[in-house]
Amino acid sequence: ARQAKYANGFSTSSDVLLFEQAIKPRVWNSSQISFTGRGQSLRFPAPIRKTRLFVISNTDDGYACAPLLEEERNTNNAPTSEPETFFSEWSPPSFLWKGLSVLVLAGQVIIRILKGKVHWGNTLEQLERVGPKSVGVCLLTSAFVGMAFTIQFIREFTRLGLNRSIGGVLALAFSRELSPVVTSIVIAGRIGSAFAAELGTMQVSEQTDTLRVLGSNPIDYLVTPRVIASSLALPFLTLMCFTIGMASSALLADSVYGISINIILDSAQRVLQSWDIISAMIKSQVFGMIISIVSCAWGATTIGGAKGVGESTTSAVVISLVGIFMADFALSYCFFQGAGDSLKNC
């Protein structure tokens, strides 16, 4: 106004006020701002900003989310970002980093156990859950598996006149392979799935983060008790399943096929050695560690809400079964190499 006063010859302050009121916004659009005065028009260029709306499907819960992405006009035609390469969009598959998480979790559990940082109250609770509450289904499964194998062995051995070898063959089959594997399969389906579902739900609901905020280590409170409980409970469950399997086989052979119970038990006693029972307990302990660590690792790495919890539970059971069969082959190859002479005592 002061410049206009001396440039245009305004002599009074009222003239200056009238000039200030005359300069006011008149036209507004997306590309320019113009002011109009007395015989003068001033235009100022303004940048144009475009906004685009993209709807991206959210695979976690099935609903669509609409993030607002803004793109500004590039006035000098320069590249806005670096050229994309193959590794910029590549991410490792889920099973790879979950497999690595199993190894990391196993190392952390071993270290925490050696340091004595174990939550014993939670360990006893999980031990009761894995042991006494799983006895019924394990014994029932073992009894029917034993009777099914008894039918097959008796049919073939009776035709060869080897009735006194039936008990020994059943005892070796149950102690070395059937009892630890069948018990571990039942525990993987019943307990392993529960471990994965519980830890997966806690992970997606951020309860594990709450434990960290409260000063508790989730490994000590959640993972280590489950690993210890599974490793301690499975050997005893295996011994019980072996006993029930042999008892059901002897009862079926006596009541249906006319082979005395004393013949079955005497043959089993002659064949069995202490190493057969010890190997079964070692196998079942290894299987328990595999089930608990795999289930906890799959649950702790769950993402994606309820759908992710279901997928983690299913994957945990499948991977646990595969790990059981692989470990069974490796341990059997190490424990029972060469030709055996156990059946010579029948």
mmCIF file of C-alpha atoms in Angstrom:
data_model
loop_
_atom_site.group_PDB
_atom_site.id
_atom_site.type_symbol
_atom_site.label_atom_id
_atom_site.label_comp_id
_atom_site.label_asym_id
_atom_site.label_seq_id
_atom_site.Cartn_x
_atom_site.Cartn_y
_atom_site.Cartn_z
ATOM 1 C CA ALA A 1 0.000 0.000 0.000
ATOM 2 C CA ARG A 2 2.906 2.308 0.820
ATOM 3 C CA GLN A 3 4.464 1.601 -2.577
ATOM 4 C CA ALA A 4 1.135 2.154 -4.280
ATOM 5 C CA LYS A 5 0.752 5.419 -2.387
ATOM 6 C CA TYR A 6 3.886 6.895 -3.900
ATOM 7 C CA ALA A 7 3.643 5.143 -7.265
ATOM 8 C CA ASN A 8 0.050 6.051 -8.074
ATOM 9 C CA GLY A 9 -0.009 9.415 -6.390
ATOM 10 C CA PHE A 10 -2.292 8.629 -3.467
ATOM 11 C CA SER A 11 -2.061 11.422 -1.009
ATOM 12 C CA THR A 12 -4.382 10.356 1.765
ATOM 13 C CA SER A 13 -4.717 7.279 3.915
ATOM 14 C CA SER A 14 -8.308 6.755 2.731
ATOM 15 C CA ASP A 15 -7.062 6.272 -0.810
ATOM 16 C CA VAL A 16 -4.632 3.649 0.401
ATOM 17 C CA LEU A 17 -7.449 1.806 2.284
ATOM 18 C CA LEU A 18 -9.616 1.812 -0.812
ATOM 19 C CA PHE A 19 -6.742 0.326 -2.808
ATOM 20 C CA GLU A 20 -6.220 -2.436 -0.220
ATOM 21 C CA GLN A 21 -9.906 -3.332 -0.288
ATOM 22 C CA ALA A 22 -9.887 -3.366 -4.063
ATOM 23 C CA ILE A 23 -7.218 -6.116 -4.189
ATOM 24 C CA LYS A 24 -9.100 -9.274 -3.229
ATOM 25 C CA PRO A 25 -9.300 -12.879 -4.488
ATOM 26 C CA ARG A 26 -11.570 -13.127 -7.453
ATOM 27 C CA VAL A 27 -10.926 -16.382 -9.278
ATOM 28 C CA TRP A 28 -9.804 -19.742 -7.774
ATOM 29 C CA ASN A 29 -9.185 -22.934 -9.674
ATOM 30 C CA SER A 30 -6.811 -25.867 -9.582
ATOM 31 C CA SER A 31 -4.167 -24.242 -11.778
ATOM 32 C CA GLN A 32 -3.850 -20.553 -10.876
ATOM 33 C CA ILE A 33 -4.717 -17.852 -8.357
ATOM 34 C CA SER A 34 -5.584 -14.371 -9.731
ATOM 35 C CA PHE A 35 -6.024 -11.005 -8.048
ATOM 36 C CA THR A 36 -7.694 -8.095 -9.772
ATOM 37 C CA GLY A 37 -7.113 -4.489 -8.902
ATOM 38 C CA ARG A 38 -7.837 -1.159 -10.526
ATOM 39 C CA GLY A 39 -6.754 -1.743 -14.065
ATOM 40 C CA GLN A 40 -4.228 -4.405 -13.016
ATOM 41 C CA SER A 41 -4.481 -8.206 -12.938
ATOM 42 C CA LEU A 42 -1.925 -10.443 -11.216
ATOM 43 C CA ARG A 43 -1.783 -14.219 -11.809
ATOM 44 C CA PHE A 44 0.278 -16.657 -9.808
ATOM 45 C CA PRO A 45 0.744 -20.270 -11.010
ATOM 46 C CA ALA A 46 -0.073 -22.974 -8.421
ATOM 47 C CA PRO A 47 0.936 -26.644 -8.628
ATOM 48 C CA ILE A 48 -1.723 -29.224 -9.435
ATOM 49 C CA ARG A 49 -1.927 -32.215 -7.154
ATOM 50 C CA LYS A 50 -3.832 -35.272 -8.253
ATOM 51 C CA THR A 51 -5.147 -37.850 -5.846
ATOM 52 C CA ARG A 52 -5.953 -41.401 -6.908
ATOM 53 C CA LEU A 53 -7.897 -43.941 -4.889
ATOM 54 C CA PHE A 54 -6.831 -47.574 -5.081
ATOM 55 C CA VAL A 55 -8.823 -50.484 -3.591
ATOM 56 C CA ILE A 56 -6.532 -53.303 -2.537
ATOM 57 C CA SER A 57 -7.866 -56.664 -1.373
ATOM 58 C CA ASN A 58 -6.855 -57.609 2.123
ATOM 59 C CA THR A 59 -6.032 -61.310 2.129
ATOM 60 C CA ASP A 60 -5.967 -61.512 5.899
ATOM 61 C CA ASP A 61 -9.677 -61.168 6.639
ATOM 62 C CA GLY A 62 -11.306 -61.198 3.197
ATOM 63 C CA TYR A 63 -12.421 -57.548 3.237
ATOM 64 C CA ALA A 64 -11.234 -54.720 1.026
ATOM 65 C CA CYS A 65 -9.312 -51.774 2.343
ATOM 66 C CA ALA A 66 -8.868 -48.478 0.483
ATOM 67 C CA PRO A 67 -5.594 -46.716 1.275
ATOM 68 C CA LEU A 68 -5.258 -43.174 -0.077
ATOM 69 C CA LEU A 69 -2.223 -42.795 -2.297
ATOM 70 C CA GLU A 70 -1.164 -39.373 -3.552
ATOM 71 C CA GLU A 71 0.827 -38.826 -6.710
ATOM 72 C CA GLU A 72 2.281 -35.462 -7.488
ATOM 73 C CA ARG A 73 2.926 -34.234 -10.943
ATOM 74 C CA ASN A 74 6.570 -34.527 -11.943
ATOM 75 C CA THR A 75 7.314 -31.210 -13.570
ATOM 76 C CA ASN A 76 10.807 -31.966 -14.762
ATOM 77 C CA ASN A 77 10.063 -35.491 -16.107
ATOM 78 C CA ALA A 78 12.663 -37.056 -13.804
ATOM 79 C CA PRO A 79 12.284 -40.697 -12.660
ATOM 80 C CA THR A 80 10.510 -40.837 -9.321
ATOM 81 C CA SER A 81 11.981 -44.140 -8.050
ATOM 82 C CA GLU A 82 14.751 -46.564 -8.732
ATOM 83 C CA PRO A 83 14.145 -49.322 -11.293
ATOM 84 C CA GLU A 84 12.614 -52.460 -9.773
ATOM 85 C CA THR A 85 14.662 -55.635 -9.720
ATOM 86 C CA PHE A 86 13.847 -59.265 -9.009
ATOM 87 C CA PHE A 87 15.154 -59.174 -5.446
ATOM 88 C CA SER A 88 13.244 -55.988 -4.583
ATOM 89 C CA GLU A 89 9.924 -57.866 -4.855
ATOM 90 C CA TRP A 90 11.123 -61.338 -3.732
ATOM 91 C CA SER A 91 10.473 -62.537 -0.224
ATOM 92 C CA PRO A 92 11.454 -65.946 1.224
ATOM 93 C CA PRO A 93 8.669 -68.553 1.399
ATOM 94 C CA SER A 94 6.904 -68.957 4.706
ATOM 95 C CA PHE A 95 8.021 -72.542 5.297
ATOM 96 C CA LEU A 96 11.670 -71.484 4.985
ATOM 97 C CA TRP A 97 11.658 -68.810 7.664
ATOM 98 C CA LYS A 98 9.353 -70.895 9.845
ATOM 99 C CA GLY A 99 11.831 -73.767 9.588
ATOM 100 C CA LEU A 100 14.589 -71.401 10.670
ATOM 101 C CA SER A 101 12.406 -70.242 13.550
ATOM 102 C CA VAL A 102 12.201 -73.867 14.745
ATOM 103 C CA LEU A 103 15.989 -74.066 14.984
ATOM 104 C CA VAL A 104 16.237 -70.689 16.713
ATOM 105 C CA LEU A 105 13.487 -71.584 19.173
ATOM 106 C CA ALA A 106 15.089 -74.947 19.964
ATOM 107 C CA GLY A 107 18.397 -73.222 20.731
ATOM 108 C CA GLN A 108 16.697 -70.672 22.979
ATOM 109 C CA VAL A 109 14.838 -73.402 24.878
ATOM 110 C CA ILE A 110 18.038 -75.376 25.489
ATOM 111 C CA ILE A 111 19.840 -72.282 26.734
ATOM 112 C CA ARG A 112 16.998 -71.303 29.057
ATOM 113 C CA ILE A 113 16.796 -74.828 30.494
ATOM 114 C CA LEU A 114 20.552 -74.936 31.124
ATOM 115 C CA LYS A 115 20.330 -71.586 32.890
ATOM 116 C CA GLY A 116 17.475 -72.886 35.054
ATOM 117 C CA LYS A 117 14.998 -70.233 33.934
ATOM 118 C CA VAL A 118 11.890 -72.424 33.886
ATOM 119 C CA HIS A 119 8.373 -71.524 35.012
ATOM 120 C CA TRP A 120 7.640 -74.640 37.087
ATOM 121 C CA GLY A 121 4.008 -73.837 37.808
ATOM 122 C CA ASN A 122 3.170 -73.680 34.138
ATOM 123 C CA THR A 123 5.334 -76.770 33.532
ATOM 124 C CA LEU A 124 3.290 -78.858 35.976
ATOM 125 C CA GLU A 125 0.081 -77.629 34.402
ATOM 126 C CA GLN A 126 1.251 -78.615 30.915
ATOM 127 C CA LEU A 127 2.558 -81.946 32.218
ATOM 128 C CA GLU A 128 -0.874 -82.807 33.560
ATOM 129 C CA ARG A 129 -2.377 -81.822 30.247
ATOM 130 C CA VAL A 130 -0.020 -83.922 28.128
ATOM 131 C CA GLY A 131 0.126 -86.910 30.470
ATOM 132 C CA PRO A 132 -2.981 -87.897 32.473
ATOM 133 C CA LYS A 133 -5.477 -86.148 30.208
ATOM 134 C CA SER A 134 -4.112 -87.963 27.136
ATOM 135 C CA VAL A 135 -3.917 -91.468 28.604
ATOM 136 C CA GLY A 136 -7.379 -92.589 27.510
ATOM 137 C CA VAL A 137 -7.104 -91.877 23.809
ATOM 138 C CA CYS A 138 -3.536 -93.235 23.659
ATOM 139 C CA LEU A 139 -4.443 -96.540 25.329
ATOM 140 C CA LEU A 140 -7.547 -96.991 23.192
ATOM 141 C CA THR A 141 -5.584 -96.406 20.006
ATOM 142 C CA SER A 142 -2.800 -98.736 21.083
ATOM 143 C CA ALA A 143 -5.248 -101.525 21.960
ATOM 144 C CA PHE A 144 -6.923 -101.536 18.557
ATOM 145 C CA VAL A 145 -3.602 -101.266 16.707
ATOM 146 C CA GLY A 146 -2.307 -104.247 18.674
ATOM 147 C CA MET A 147 -5.358 -106.354 17.868
ATOM 148 C CA ALA A 148 -5.145 -105.450 14.177
ATOM 149 C CA PHE A 149 -1.505 -106.535 13.988
ATOM 150 C CA THR A 150 -2.298 -109.692 15.940
ATOM 151 C CA ILE A 151 -4.832 -110.739 13.311
ATOM 152 C CA GLN A 152 -2.273 -110.361 10.528
ATOM 153 C CA PHE A 153 0.567 -112.128 12.361
ATOM 154 C CA ILE A 154 -1.546 -115.062 13.551
ATOM 155 C CA ARG A 155 -2.939 -115.744 10.085
ATOM 156 C CA GLU A 156 0.513 -116.023 8.540
ATOM 157 C CA PHE A 157 2.471 -117.621 11.396
ATOM 158 C CA THR A 158 -0.140 -120.319 12.045
ATOM 159 C CA ARG A 159 0.168 -121.573 8.468
ATOM 160 C CA LEU A 160 3.923 -121.915 8.989
ATOM 161 C CA GLY A 161 3.581 -123.631 12.370
ATOM 162 C CA LEU A 162 5.266 -120.785 14.238
ATOM 163 C CA ASN A 163 2.679 -120.178 16.935
ATOM 164 C CA ARG A 164 5.349 -119.788 19.619
ATOM 165 C CA SER A 165 6.976 -116.914 17.691
ATOM 166 C CA ILE A 166 3.874 -114.718 17.526
ATOM 167 C CA GLY A 167 4.378 -113.153 20.954
ATOM 168 C CA GLY A 168 8.025 -112.380 20.281
ATOM 169 C CA VAL A 169 7.305 -110.716 16.928
ATOM 170 C CA LEU A 170 4.515 -108.632 18.467
ATOM 171 C CA ALA A 171 6.760 -107.605 21.373
ATOM 172 C CA LEU A 172 9.554 -106.486 19.040
ATOM 173 C CA ALA A 173 7.164 -104.616 16.745
ATOM 174 C CA PHE A 174 5.483 -102.806 19.625
ATOM 175 C CA SER A 175 8.595 -101.934 21.589
ATOM 176 C CA ARG A 176 10.736 -100.781 18.679
ATOM 177 C CA GLU A 177 8.270 -99.060 16.360
ATOM 178 C CA LEU A 178 4.534 -99.188 16.990
ATOM 179 C CA SER A 179 4.258 -97.916 20.564
ATOM 180 C CA PRO A 180 6.453 -94.791 20.251
ATOM 181 C CA VAL A 181 5.182 -93.869 16.785
ATOM 182 C CA VAL A 182 1.473 -94.428 17.496
ATOM 183 C CA THR A 183 1.677 -92.561 20.804
ATOM 184 C CA SER A 184 3.478 -89.642 19.167
ATOM 185 C CA ILE A 185 0.923 -89.441 16.366
ATOM 186 C CA VAL A 186 -1.924 -89.245 18.882
ATOM 187 C CA ILE A 187 -0.117 -86.580 20.918
ATOM 188 C CA ALA A 188 0.683 -84.576 17.780
ATOM 189 C CA GLY A 189 -2.985 -84.511 16.808
ATOM 190 C CA ARG A 190 -4.288 -83.758 20.278
ATOM 191 C CA ILE A 191 -1.610 -81.680 22.026
ATOM 192 C CA GLY A 192 0.454 -80.293 19.157
ATOM 193 C CA SER A 193 -2.558 -78.714 17.501
ATOM 194 C CA ALA A 194 -3.592 -77.176 20.830
ATOM 195 C CA PHE A 195 -0.119 -75.701 21.351
ATOM 196 C CA ALA A 196 -0.086 -74.135 17.890
ATOM 197 C CA ALA A 197 -3.617 -72.740 18.232
ATOM 198 C CA GLU A 198 -2.974 -71.236 21.671
ATOM 199 C CA LEU A 199 0.290 -69.533 20.788
ATOM 200 C CA GLY A 200 -1.084 -68.436 17.416
ATOM 201 C CA THR A 201 -4.072 -66.783 19.064
ATOM 202 C CA MET A 202 -1.819 -65.071 21.586
ATOM 203 C CA GLN A 203 0.434 -63.863 18.792
ATOM 204 C CA VAL A 204 -2.297 -62.318 16.612
ATOM 205 C CA SER A 205 -3.976 -60.743 19.655
ATOM 206 C CA GLU A 206 -0.620 -59.280 20.826
ATOM 207 C CA GLN A 207 -0.682 -61.071 24.182
ATOM 208 C CA THR A 208 2.950 -62.114 23.760
ATOM 209 C CA ASP A 209 3.883 -58.433 23.429
ATOM 210 C CA THR A 210 2.007 -57.801 26.657
ATOM 211 C CA LEU A 211 4.155 -60.403 28.405
ATOM 212 C CA ARG A 212 7.282 -58.620 27.207
ATOM 213 C CA VAL A 213 5.935 -55.304 28.468
ATOM 214 C CA LEU A 214 5.266 -56.857 31.873
ATOM 215 C CA GLY A 215 8.850 -58.116 32.013
ATOM 216 C CA SER A 216 8.179 -61.826 31.333
ATOM 217 C CA ASN A 217 10.027 -63.739 28.652
ATOM 218 C CA PRO A 218 7.543 -65.638 26.413
ATOM 219 C CA ILE A 219 10.107 -68.407 25.934
ATOM 220 C CA ASP A 220 10.255 -69.070 29.696
ATOM 221 C CA TYR A 221 6.537 -68.740 30.273
ATOM 222 C CA LEU A 222 5.046 -70.379 27.166
ATOM 223 C CA VAL A 223 7.514 -72.511 25.212
ATOM 224 C CA THR A 224 9.886 -74.109 27.713
ATOM 225 C CA PRO A 225 7.139 -75.610 29.950
ATOM 226 C CA ARG A 226 5.486 -77.219 26.929
ATOM 227 C CA VAL A 227 8.739 -78.717 25.687
ATOM 228 C CA ILE A 228 9.635 -80.136 29.098
ATOM 229 C CA ALA A 229 6.130 -81.542 29.635
ATOM 230 C CA SER A 230 6.065 -83.276 26.249
ATOM 231 C CA SER A 231 9.560 -84.725 26.694
ATOM 232 C CA LEU A 232 8.739 -86.157 30.130
ATOM 233 C CA ALA A 233 5.224 -87.423 29.480
ATOM 234 C CA LEU A 234 5.701 -89.284 26.198
ATOM 235 C CA PRO A 235 8.101 -91.993 27.476
ATOM 236 C CA PHE A 236 5.631 -93.005 30.197
ATOM 237 C CA LEU A 237 2.736 -92.932 27.756
ATOM 238 C CA THR A 238 4.772 -95.146 25.421
ATOM 239 C CA LEU A 239 5.347 -97.743 28.166
ATOM 240 C CA MET A 240 1.646 -97.781 29.001
ATOM 241 C CA CYS A 241 0.705 -98.131 25.351
ATOM 242 C CA PHE A 242 3.166 -101.010 24.959
ATOM 243 C CA THR A 243 1.636 -102.829 27.922
ATOM 244 C CA ILE A 244 -1.951 -102.350 26.740
ATOM 245 C CA GLY A 245 -1.040 -103.343 23.179
ATOM 246 C CA MET A 246 0.537 -106.600 24.297
ATOM 247 C CA ALA A 247 -2.361 -107.351 26.668
ATOM 248 C CA SER A 248 -4.997 -106.796 23.988
ATOM 249 C CA SER A 249 -3.032 -108.948 21.529
ATOM 250 C CA ALA A 250 -2.761 -111.812 24.024
ATOM 251 C CA LEU A 251 -6.478 -111.635 24.870
ATOM 252 C CA LEU A 252 -7.469 -111.667 21.205
ATOM 253 C CA ALA A 253 -5.167 -114.592 20.409
ATOM 254 C CA ASP A 254 -6.559 -116.616 23.315
ATOM 255 C CA SER A 255 -10.255 -115.835 22.847
ATOM 256 C CA VAL A 256 -10.503 -115.972 19.040
ATOM 257 C CA TYR A 257 -7.642 -118.073 17.676
ATOM 258 C CA GLY A 258 -7.092 -120.479 20.564
ATOM 259 C CA ILE A 259 -3.466 -119.573 21.257
ATOM 260 C CA SER A 260 -2.831 -119.490 24.992
ATOM 261 C CA ILE A 261 -1.925 -116.265 26.715
ATOM 262 C CA ASN A 262 1.001 -118.006 28.414
ATOM 263 C CA ILE A 263 2.514 -118.851 25.019
ATOM 264 C CA ILE A 264 2.279 -115.228 23.862
ATOM 265 C CA LEU A 265 3.744 -113.767 27.057
ATOM 266 C CA ASP A 266 6.497 -116.391 27.370
ATOM 267 C CA SER A 267 7.597 -115.781 23.799
ATOM 268 C CA ALA A 268 7.623 -112.015 24.362
ATOM 269 C CA GLN A 269 9.656 -112.419 27.553
ATOM 270 C CA ARG A 270 12.277 -114.528 25.782
ATOM 271 C CA VAL A 271 12.662 -112.062 22.905
ATOM 272 C CA LEU A 272 12.572 -108.707 24.662
ATOM 273 C CA GLN A 273 15.757 -107.113 25.916
ATOM 274 C CA SER A 274 16.313 -104.053 28.029
ATOM 275 C CA TRP A 275 17.657 -102.076 25.052
ATOM 276 C CA ASP A 276 14.348 -102.501 23.211
ATOM 277 C CA ILE A 277 12.472 -100.695 25.983
ATOM 278 C CA ILE A 278 15.193 -98.049 26.376
ATOM 279 C CA SER A 279 15.201 -97.330 22.642
ATOM 280 C CA ALA A 280 11.424 -96.896 22.703
ATOM 281 C CA MET A 281 11.688 -94.339 25.515
ATOM 282 C CA ILE A 282 14.486 -92.447 23.743
ATOM 283 C CA LYS A 283 12.447 -92.321 20.548
ATOM 284 C CA SER A 284 9.346 -91.087 22.301
ATOM 285 C CA GLN A 285 11.317 -88.386 24.112
ATOM 286 C CA VAL A 286 12.759 -87.125 20.823
ATOM 287 C CA PHE A 287 9.295 -87.231 19.254
ATOM 288 C CA GLY A 288 7.903 -85.186 22.134
ATOM 289 C CA MET A 289 10.534 -82.505 21.620
ATOM 290 C CA ILE A 290 9.784 -82.376 17.893
ATOM 291 C CA ILE A 291 6.031 -82.036 18.463
ATOM 292 C CA SER A 292 6.307 -79.291 21.078
ATOM 293 C CA ILE A 293 8.998 -77.193 19.375
ATOM 294 C CA VAL A 294 7.398 -77.348 15.926
ATOM 295 C CA SER A 295 3.951 -76.530 17.296
ATOM 296 C CA CYS A 296 5.218 -73.627 19.406
ATOM 297 C CA ALA A 297 7.313 -72.244 16.542
ATOM 298 C CA TRP A 298 4.409 -72.379 14.093
ATOM 299 C CA GLY A 299 2.135 -70.733 16.658
ATOM 300 C CA ALA A 300 4.627 -67.996 17.560
ATOM 301 C CA THR A 301 5.048 -67.015 13.885
ATOM 302 C CA THR A 302 1.326 -66.813 13.102
ATOM 303 C CA ILE A 303 0.085 -63.833 11.098
ATOM 304 C CA GLY A 304 -3.251 -63.029 9.525
ATOM 305 C CA GLY A 305 -5.936 -63.300 12.180
ATOM 306 C CA ALA A 306 -8.233 -66.307 12.553
ATOM 307 C CA LYS A 307 -7.368 -67.641 9.120
ATOM 308 C CA GLY A 308 -3.674 -67.576 9.963
ATOM 309 C CA VAL A 309 -4.304 -69.432 13.229
ATOM 310 C CA GLY A 310 -6.098 -72.214 11.370
ATOM 311 C CA GLU A 311 -3.355 -72.512 8.783
ATOM 312 C CA SER A 312 -0.643 -72.566 11.445
ATOM 313 C CA THR A 313 -2.435 -75.296 13.391
ATOM 314 C CA THR A 314 -2.830 -77.511 10.342
ATOM 315 C CA SER A 315 0.750 -76.946 9.214
ATOM 316 C CA ALA A 316 2.096 -77.640 12.701
ATOM 317 C CA VAL A 317 0.430 -81.063 12.862
ATOM 318 C CA VAL A 318 1.565 -82.014 9.344
ATOM 319 C CA ILE A 319 5.157 -80.915 9.888
ATOM 320 C CA SER A 320 5.229 -82.668 13.272
ATOM 321 C CA LEU A 321 4.143 -85.960 11.694
ATOM 322 C CA VAL A 322 6.723 -85.639 8.942
ATOM 323 C CA GLY A 323 9.404 -84.874 11.535
ATOM 324 C CA ILE A 324 8.344 -87.917 13.600
ATOM 325 C CA PHE A 325 8.683 -90.282 10.657
ATOM 326 C CA MET A 326 12.043 -88.834 9.626
ATOM 327 C CA ALA A 327 13.399 -89.022 13.171
ATOM 328 C CA ASP A 328 12.073 -92.577 13.537
ATOM 329 C CA PHE A 329 13.981 -93.684 10.461
ATOM 330 C CA ALA A 330 17.193 -91.998 11.623
ATOM 331 C CA LEU A 331 16.991 -93.424 15.150
ATOM 332 C CA SER A 332 16.074 -96.916 13.958
ATOM 333 C CA TYR A 333 19.012 -96.873 11.571
ATOM 334 C CA CYS A 334 21.340 -95.906 14.411
ATOM 335 C CA PHE A 335 19.904 -98.277 17.039
ATOM 336 C CA PHE A 336 19.270 -101.452 15.034
ATOM 337 C CA GLN A 337 21.958 -101.991 12.439
ATOM 338 C CA GLY A 338 22.963 -105.412 11.176
ATOM 339 C CA ALA A 339 21.168 -108.739 11.469
ATOM 340 C CA GLY A 340 19.376 -109.476 14.729
ATOM 341 C CA ASP A 341 19.154 -112.761 16.633
ATOM 342 C CA SER A 342 16.333 -111.959 19.042
ATOM 343 C CA LEU A 343 13.882 -114.479 17.581
ATOM 344 C CA LYS A 344 16.301 -117.357 18.086
ATOM 345 C CA ASN A 345 15.246 -117.526 21.719
ATOM 346 C CA CYS A 346 11.559 -118.151 20.886
#
